mmCIF file of C-alpha atoms and ligand atoms in Angstrom:
data_model
loop_
_atom_site.group_PDB
_atom_site.id
_atom_site.type_symbol
_atom_site.label_atom_id
_atom_site.label_comp_id
_atom_site.label_asym_id
_atom_site.label_seq_id
_atom_site.Cartn_x
_atom_site.Cartn_y
_atom_site.Cartn_z
ATOM 1 C CA MET A 597 -5.370 18.763 5.239
ATOM 2 C CA ASP A 598 -8.913 17.521 4.657
ATOM 3 C CA LYS A 599 -10.186 15.508 1.721
ATOM 4 C CA THR A 600 -11.222 18.586 -0.259
ATOM 5 C CA GLN A 601 -7.629 19.879 -0.233
ATOM 6 C CA LEU A 602 -6.094 16.695 -1.554
ATOM 7 C CA PRO A 603 -4.303 16.766 -4.880
ATOM 8 C CA LYS A 604 -5.737 14.623 -7.678
ATOM 9 C CA THR A 605 -3.014 11.996 -7.217
ATOM 10 C CA VAL A 606 -4.251 11.129 -3.707
ATOM 11 C CA THR A 607 -7.266 8.835 -3.394
ATOM 12 C CA VAL A 608 -8.972 8.146 -0.080
ATOM 13 C CA VAL A 609 -10.855 4.876 -0.453
ATOM 14 C CA ASP A 610 -13.624 5.638 2.016
ATOM 15 C CA HIS A 611 -15.941 2.792 1.052
ATOM 16 C CA PRO A 612 -18.296 1.827 3.920
ATOM 17 C CA LEU A 613 -16.827 -1.691 4.149
ATOM 18 C CA VAL A 614 -13.289 -0.301 4.328
ATOM 19 C CA LEU A 615 -14.222 2.215 7.020
ATOM 20 C CA HIS A 616 -16.080 -0.370 9.100
ATOM 21 C CA LYS A 617 -13.179 -2.825 9.000
ATOM 22 C CA LEU A 618 -10.660 -0.070 9.725
ATOM 23 C CA THR A 619 -12.606 0.933 12.839
ATOM 24 C CA LEU A 620 -12.354 -2.638 14.105
ATOM 25 C CA MET A 621 -8.608 -2.611 13.393
ATOM 26 C CA ARG A 622 -8.069 0.668 15.226
ATOM 27 C CA ASP A 623 -9.683 -0.689 18.408
ATOM 28 C CA LYS A 624 -6.871 -1.579 20.805
ATOM 29 C CA HIS A 625 -8.861 -4.590 22.073
ATOM 30 C CA THR A 626 -8.802 -6.275 18.650
ATOM 31 C CA PRO A 627 -6.474 -9.301 18.848
ATOM 32 C CA SER A 628 -3.703 -9.960 16.313
ATOM 33 C CA ALA A 629 -5.525 -12.804 14.551
ATOM 34 C CA VAL A 630 -8.565 -10.607 13.887
ATOM 35 C CA PHE A 631 -6.369 -7.616 12.971
ATOM 36 C CA ARG A 632 -4.561 -9.749 10.361
ATOM 37 C CA GLN A 633 -7.798 -11.044 8.882
ATOM 38 C CA LEU A 634 -9.299 -7.530 8.670
ATOM 39 C CA LEU A 635 -6.189 -6.175 6.942
ATOM 40 C CA ARG A 636 -6.390 -8.976 4.411
ATOM 41 C CA GLU A 637 -10.070 -8.188 3.761
ATOM 42 C CA ILE A 638 -9.405 -4.459 3.375
ATOM 43 C CA SER A 639 -6.532 -5.145 0.986
ATOM 44 C CA LEU A 640 -8.988 -6.768 -1.438
ATOM 45 C CA LEU A 641 -11.091 -3.614 -1.459
ATOM 46 C CA LEU A 642 -8.058 -1.340 -1.858
ATOM 47 C CA ALA A 643 -6.692 -3.542 -4.642
ATOM 48 C CA TYR A 644 -9.915 -3.054 -6.578
ATOM 49 C CA GLU A 645 -9.482 0.720 -6.436
ATOM 50 C CA VAL A 646 -5.728 0.892 -7.074
ATOM 51 C CA ALA A 647 -6.070 -1.302 -10.168
ATOM 52 C CA ARG A 648 -8.847 0.832 -11.655
ATOM 53 C CA ASP A 649 -6.686 2.602 -14.243
ATOM 54 C CA LEU A 650 -4.375 -0.226 -15.280
ATOM 55 C CA PRO A 651 -3.737 -0.170 -19.027
ATOM 56 C CA MET A 652 -6.032 -2.441 -21.039
ATOM 57 C CA THR A 653 -6.004 -3.966 -24.481
ATOM 58 C CA THR A 654 -8.245 -6.469 -26.230
ATOM 59 C CA GLN A 655 -7.859 -10.018 -27.385
ATOM 60 C CA THR A 656 -9.963 -11.997 -29.830
ATOM 61 C CA ILE A 657 -11.684 -14.901 -28.084
ATOM 62 C CA GLU A 658 -14.588 -17.193 -28.828
ATOM 63 C CA THR A 659 -17.385 -17.512 -26.330
ATOM 64 C CA PRO A 660 -19.565 -20.614 -26.756
ATOM 65 C CA LEU A 661 -21.795 -18.456 -28.997
ATOM 66 C CA ALA A 662 -19.684 -15.891 -30.842
ATOM 67 C CA GLU A 663 -16.286 -14.366 -31.473
ATOM 68 C CA MET A 664 -15.538 -11.129 -29.661
ATOM 69 C CA GLU A 665 -12.798 -8.610 -28.946
ATOM 70 C CA ALA A 666 -12.557 -8.973 -25.191
ATOM 71 C CA PRO A 667 -10.740 -6.654 -22.738
ATOM 72 C CA ILE A 668 -7.629 -7.919 -20.949
ATOM 73 C CA LEU A 669 -4.837 -6.267 -18.982
ATOM 74 C CA LYS A 670 -2.077 -4.915 -21.191
ATOM 75 C CA GLY A 671 1.641 -5.240 -20.742
ATOM 76 C CA LYS A 672 3.946 -7.175 -18.504
ATOM 77 C CA LYS A 673 2.938 -8.609 -15.176
ATOM 78 C CA LEU A 674 2.325 -6.430 -12.171
ATOM 79 C CA VAL A 675 4.745 -6.250 -9.281
ATOM 80 C CA ILE A 676 3.447 -6.006 -5.735
ATOM 81 C CA VAL A 677 6.117 -4.711 -3.364
ATOM 82 C CA SER A 678 5.758 -5.264 0.351
ATOM 83 C CA ILE A 679 7.610 -2.927 2.705
ATOM 84 C CA LEU A 680 8.628 -5.220 5.545
ATOM 85 C CA ARG A 681 7.298 -6.052 7.947
ATOM 86 C CA ALA A 682 3.814 -4.628 7.942
ATOM 87 C CA GLY A 683 3.373 -4.528 4.155
ATOM 88 C CA ASN A 684 3.049 -8.305 4.330
ATOM 89 C CA GLY A 685 -0.319 -7.800 5.986
ATOM 90 C CA LEU A 686 -1.643 -6.334 2.733
ATOM 91 C CA LEU A 687 0.194 -8.700 0.425
ATOM 92 C CA GLU A 688 -1.894 -11.878 0.637
ATOM 93 C CA GLY A 689 -5.151 -10.137 -0.175
ATOM 94 C CA MET A 690 -3.581 -8.329 -3.111
ATOM 95 C CA LEU A 691 -2.283 -11.641 -4.427
ATOM 96 C CA ASP A 692 -5.751 -13.178 -4.098
ATOM 97 C CA LEU A 693 -6.977 -10.629 -6.656
ATOM 98 C CA MET A 694 -3.818 -10.549 -8.787
ATOM 99 C CA PRO A 695 -2.523 -14.105 -8.495
ATOM 100 C CA SER A 696 0.006 -13.883 -11.298
ATOM 101 C CA ALA A 697 1.670 -10.709 -10.027
ATOM 102 C CA ARG A 698 5.362 -10.875 -9.178
ATOM 103 C CA VAL A 699 6.345 -9.930 -5.624
ATOM 104 C CA GLY A 700 9.165 -7.708 -4.389
ATOM 105 C CA HIS A 701 10.264 -7.049 -0.817
ATOM 106 C CA ILE A 702 11.937 -4.006 0.669
ATOM 107 C CA GLY A 703 13.102 -4.244 4.267
ATOM 108 C CA ILE A 704 12.983 -0.882 6.028
ATOM 109 C CA TYR A 705 12.595 0.017 9.692
ATOM 110 C CA ARG A 706 12.522 3.392 11.418
ATOM 111 C CA GLU A 707 15.424 4.119 13.714
ATOM 112 C CA HIS A 708 13.729 4.607 17.092
ATOM 113 C CA ASP A 709 15.114 7.971 18.219
ATOM 114 C CA THR A 710 15.578 9.782 14.923
ATOM 115 C CA LEU A 711 12.737 8.079 12.951
ATOM 116 C CA THR A 712 15.204 7.860 10.071
ATOM 117 C CA PRO A 713 14.432 4.910 7.799
ATOM 118 C CA VAL A 714 17.075 2.174 7.600
ATOM 119 C CA GLU A 715 17.001 -0.131 4.568
ATOM 120 C CA TYR A 716 18.177 -3.710 5.231
ATOM 121 C CA TYR A 717 16.780 -5.730 2.314
ATOM 122 C CA PHE A 718 15.882 -5.154 -1.327
ATOM 123 C CA LYS A 719 14.732 -7.770 -3.823
ATOM 124 C CA ILE A 720 12.462 -7.113 -6.788
ATOM 125 C CA PRO A 721 11.785 -8.959 -10.051
ATOM 126 C CA ALA A 722 13.895 -8.137 -13.105
ATOM 127 C CA GLY A 723 12.547 -6.038 -15.979
ATOM 128 C CA GLY A 724 11.073 -3.290 -13.811
ATOM 129 C CA GLU A 725 11.035 -0.684 -16.599
ATOM 130 C CA ALA A 726 8.041 -2.300 -18.265
ATOM 131 C CA ARG A 727 6.032 -3.218 -15.184
ATOM 132 C CA ASP A 728 3.446 -1.545 -12.957
ATOM 133 C CA PHE A 729 4.480 -1.498 -9.281
ATOM 134 C CA PHE A 730 2.093 -1.437 -6.321
ATOM 135 C CA VAL A 731 4.003 -0.592 -3.137
ATOM 136 C CA LEU A 732 2.313 -1.685 0.089
ATOM 137 C CA ASP A 733 2.696 -0.414 3.631
ATOM 138 C CA PRO A 734 -0.230 0.024 6.041
ATOM 139 C CA MET A 735 1.235 3.176 7.622
ATOM 140 C CA LEU A 736 2.387 6.417 5.956
ATOM 141 C CA ALA A 737 3.545 8.373 9.023
ATOM 142 C CA THR A 738 6.466 10.794 8.549
ATOM 143 C CA GLY A 739 6.720 9.437 4.998
ATOM 144 C CA GLY A 740 10.429 8.658 5.332
ATOM 145 C CA SER A 741 10.077 4.900 4.722
ATOM 146 C CA ALA A 742 7.788 5.364 1.715
ATOM 147 C CA VAL A 743 10.040 7.997 0.120
ATOM 148 C CA ASP A 744 13.116 5.771 0.538
ATOM 149 C CA ALA A 745 11.298 2.689 -0.790
ATOM 150 C CA VAL A 746 10.106 4.521 -3.906
ATOM 151 C CA THR A 747 13.555 6.056 -4.434
ATOM 152 C CA ALA A 748 15.129 2.587 -4.264
ATOM 153 C CA LEU A 749 12.583 1.212 -6.746
ATOM 154 C CA LYS A 750 13.217 4.043 -9.199
ATOM 155 C CA ARG A 751 16.960 3.494 -8.871
ATOM 156 C CA ALA A 752 16.325 -0.133 -9.821
ATOM 157 C CA GLY A 753 14.443 0.957 -12.950
ATOM 158 C CA ALA A 754 10.783 1.126 -11.892
ATOM 159 C CA GLN A 755 8.880 3.855 -13.726
ATOM 160 C CA ARG A 756 5.207 3.314 -12.944
ATOM 161 C CA ILE A 757 4.684 3.149 -9.198
ATOM 162 C CA ARG A 758 1.568 3.442 -7.048
ATOM 163 C CA PHE A 759 1.720 3.621 -3.242
ATOM 164 C CA LEU A 760 -0.981 1.925 -1.217
ATOM 165 C CA CYS A 761 -1.486 2.327 2.526
ATOM 166 C CA LEU A 762 -4.180 1.990 5.127
ATOM 167 C CA VAL A 763 -3.693 5.066 7.297
ATOM 168 C CA ALA A 764 -1.828 8.183 6.160
ATOM 169 C CA SER A 765 -0.851 11.338 8.025
ATOM 170 C CA PRO A 766 -0.969 14.760 6.335
ATOM 171 C CA ASP A 767 2.824 15.088 6.852
ATOM 172 C CA GLY A 768 3.437 11.708 5.253
ATOM 173 C CA VAL A 769 1.299 12.507 2.220
ATOM 174 C CA ARG A 770 3.013 15.891 1.765
ATOM 175 C CA ARG A 771 6.487 14.382 2.050
ATOM 176 C CA LEU A 772 5.783 11.529 -0.383
ATOM 177 C CA LEU A 773 4.144 13.833 -2.933
ATOM 178 C CA GLY A 774 6.974 16.341 -2.543
ATOM 179 C CA ALA A 775 9.658 13.742 -3.248
ATOM 180 C CA HIS A 776 7.723 11.691 -5.817
ATOM 181 C CA PRO A 777 4.926 13.747 -7.382
ATOM 182 C CA ASP A 778 4.493 11.128 -10.117
ATOM 183 C CA VAL A 779 3.444 8.421 -7.633
ATOM 184 C CA PRO A 780 -0.318 8.165 -6.973
ATOM 185 C CA VAL A 781 -1.164 7.511 -3.319
ATOM 186 C CA TYR A 782 -4.129 5.433 -2.133
ATOM 187 C CA ALA A 783 -5.205 5.342 1.523
ATOM 188 C CA ALA A 784 -8.216 4.099 3.436
ATOM 189 C CA ALA A 785 -8.001 7.059 5.831
ATOM 190 C CA LEU A 786 -6.220 10.354 6.209
ATOM 191 C CA ASP A 787 -5.722 10.850 9.951
ATOM 192 C CA ARG A 788 -5.219 14.002 12.011
ATOM 193 C CA THR A 789 -1.531 14.273 12.840
ATOM 194 C CA LEU A 790 1.586 12.582 14.276
ATOM 195 C CA ASN A 791 2.548 12.393 17.950
ATOM 196 C CA ASP A 792 6.051 13.282 19.211
ATOM 197 C CA LYS A 793 7.225 9.700 18.568
ATOM 198 C CA GLY A 794 6.113 9.797 14.952
ATOM 199 C CA TYR A 795 3.002 7.660 15.456
ATOM 200 C CA ILE A 796 -0.174 8.517 13.589
ATOM 201 C CA LEU A 797 -3.048 9.943 15.686
ATOM 202 C CA PRO A 798 -5.585 8.484 16.134
ATOM 203 C CA GLY A 799 -4.011 5.778 13.969
ATOM 204 C CA LEU A 800 -3.975 2.154 15.017
ATOM 205 C CA GLY A 801 -0.678 1.866 16.868
ATOM 206 C CA ASP A 802 2.349 -0.017 15.574
ATOM 207 C CA ALA A 803 1.079 -1.970 12.587
ATOM 208 C CA GLY A 804 3.915 -4.538 12.603
ATOM 209 C CA ASP A 805 3.530 -5.250 16.306
ATOM 210 C CA ARG A 806 -0.235 -5.563 16.049
ATOM 211 C CA LEU A 807 -0.006 -7.847 13.007
ATOM 212 C CA PHE A 808 2.609 -10.166 14.384
ATOM 213 C CA GLY A 809 1.971 -9.868 18.136
ATOM 214 C CA THR A 810 5.477 -8.643 18.881
ATOM 215 C CA ARG A 811 4.524 -6.355 21.738
HETATM 216 C C1 PRP B 1835 6.344 1.193 10.204
HETATM 217 C C2 PRP B 1835 5.416 1.106 9.017
HETATM 218 C C3 PRP B 1835 6.136 1.878 7.970
HETATM 219 C C4 PRP B 1835 6.814 2.953 8.759
HETATM 220 C C5 PRP B 1835 6.070 4.246 8.562
HETATM 221 O O1 PRP B 1835 7.397 0.299 10.094
HETATM 222 O O2 PRP B 1835 5.118 -0.220 8.639
HETATM 223 O O3 PRP B 1835 7.078 1.121 7.234
HETATM 224 O O4 PRP B 1835 6.770 2.545 10.135
HETATM 225 O O5 PRP B 1835 6.700 5.269 9.215
HETATM 226 P P1 PRP B 1835 7.319 6.540 8.457
HETATM 227 O O6 PRP B 1835 6.288 6.958 7.465
HETATM 228 O O7 PRP B 1835 7.513 7.514 9.558
HETATM 229 O O8 PRP B 1835 8.600 6.118 7.829
HETATM 230 P P2 PRP B 1835 8.458 0.117 11.286
HETATM 231 O O9 PRP B 1835 9.530 1.131 11.208
HETATM 232 O O10 PRP B 1835 7.713 0.043 12.588
HETATM 233 O O11 PRP B 1835 9.132 -1.268 10.909
HETATM 234 P P3 PRP B 1835 8.580 -2.752 11.151
HETATM 235 O O12 PRP B 1835 7.359 -2.910 10.283
HETATM 236 O O13 PRP B 1835 9.700 -3.617 10.683
HETATM 237 O O14 PRP B 1835 8.250 -2.913 12.596
HETATM 238 N N1 URA B 1836 4.423 3.039 12.075
HETATM 239 C C1 URA B 1836 3.361 2.397 12.594
HETATM 240 O O1 URA B 1836 3.297 1.162 12.575
HETATM 241 N N2 URA B 1836 2.369 3.124 13.132
HETATM 242 C C2 URA B 1836 2.403 4.461 13.171
HETATM 243 O O2 URA B 1836 1.445 5.090 13.657
HETATM 244 C C3 URA B 1836 3.526 5.115 12.623
HETATM 245 C C4 URA B 1836 4.519 4.370 12.068
#
């Protein structure tokens, strides 16, 4: 799957700053502290793109010189949902740009041998029907975790969901679109394939371990 074959609901945010920072993150010699900082910086750039089509309205305000109908975001507050653990690496930067967003957390890990996702935590703000959800996870590998997270959000009432990751595999994109065709997907890179342990190639390794120095 190359970029020209992607459906309209998939956006690869291949801005030069994103690509440069991602290259530094992929490098196995990059230490955790730098990896964390780069992910935070990239999340600001991804946030800009993922928020591009948020619904707008206008409000009458007075500038020091005149009254005007000025554009503002419409509707209830946004919800940023971090898929634990690695989603937290994208969360702070997103909150820098959207400081009044509510935050949800979904705990999911992949069972080592089967790669089956296991959900262990779920907490999101009330009133999901009327909110826009941005779901964050740096890695979309087999797609199992993302599919389960979105399914759980829909079950809890969420209707407008966008999925935001750093590196996606073709299998992961296909599986997420197959299960949830209404969910737009944003990624900084679409990588080649998965290895036999379900890791993205070339990828950047285990995002949680690299973020938190657990290996
Ligand atoms: C990683 C990653 C995703 C998942 C992607 O989490 O952060 O959540 O794998 O893989 P998938 O698309 O094949 O489901 P991991 O299972 O390592 O959990 P952790 O962040 O708690 O270490
Ligand atoms: N999870 C990760 O953290 N990295 C991968 O490459 C695949 C799943």
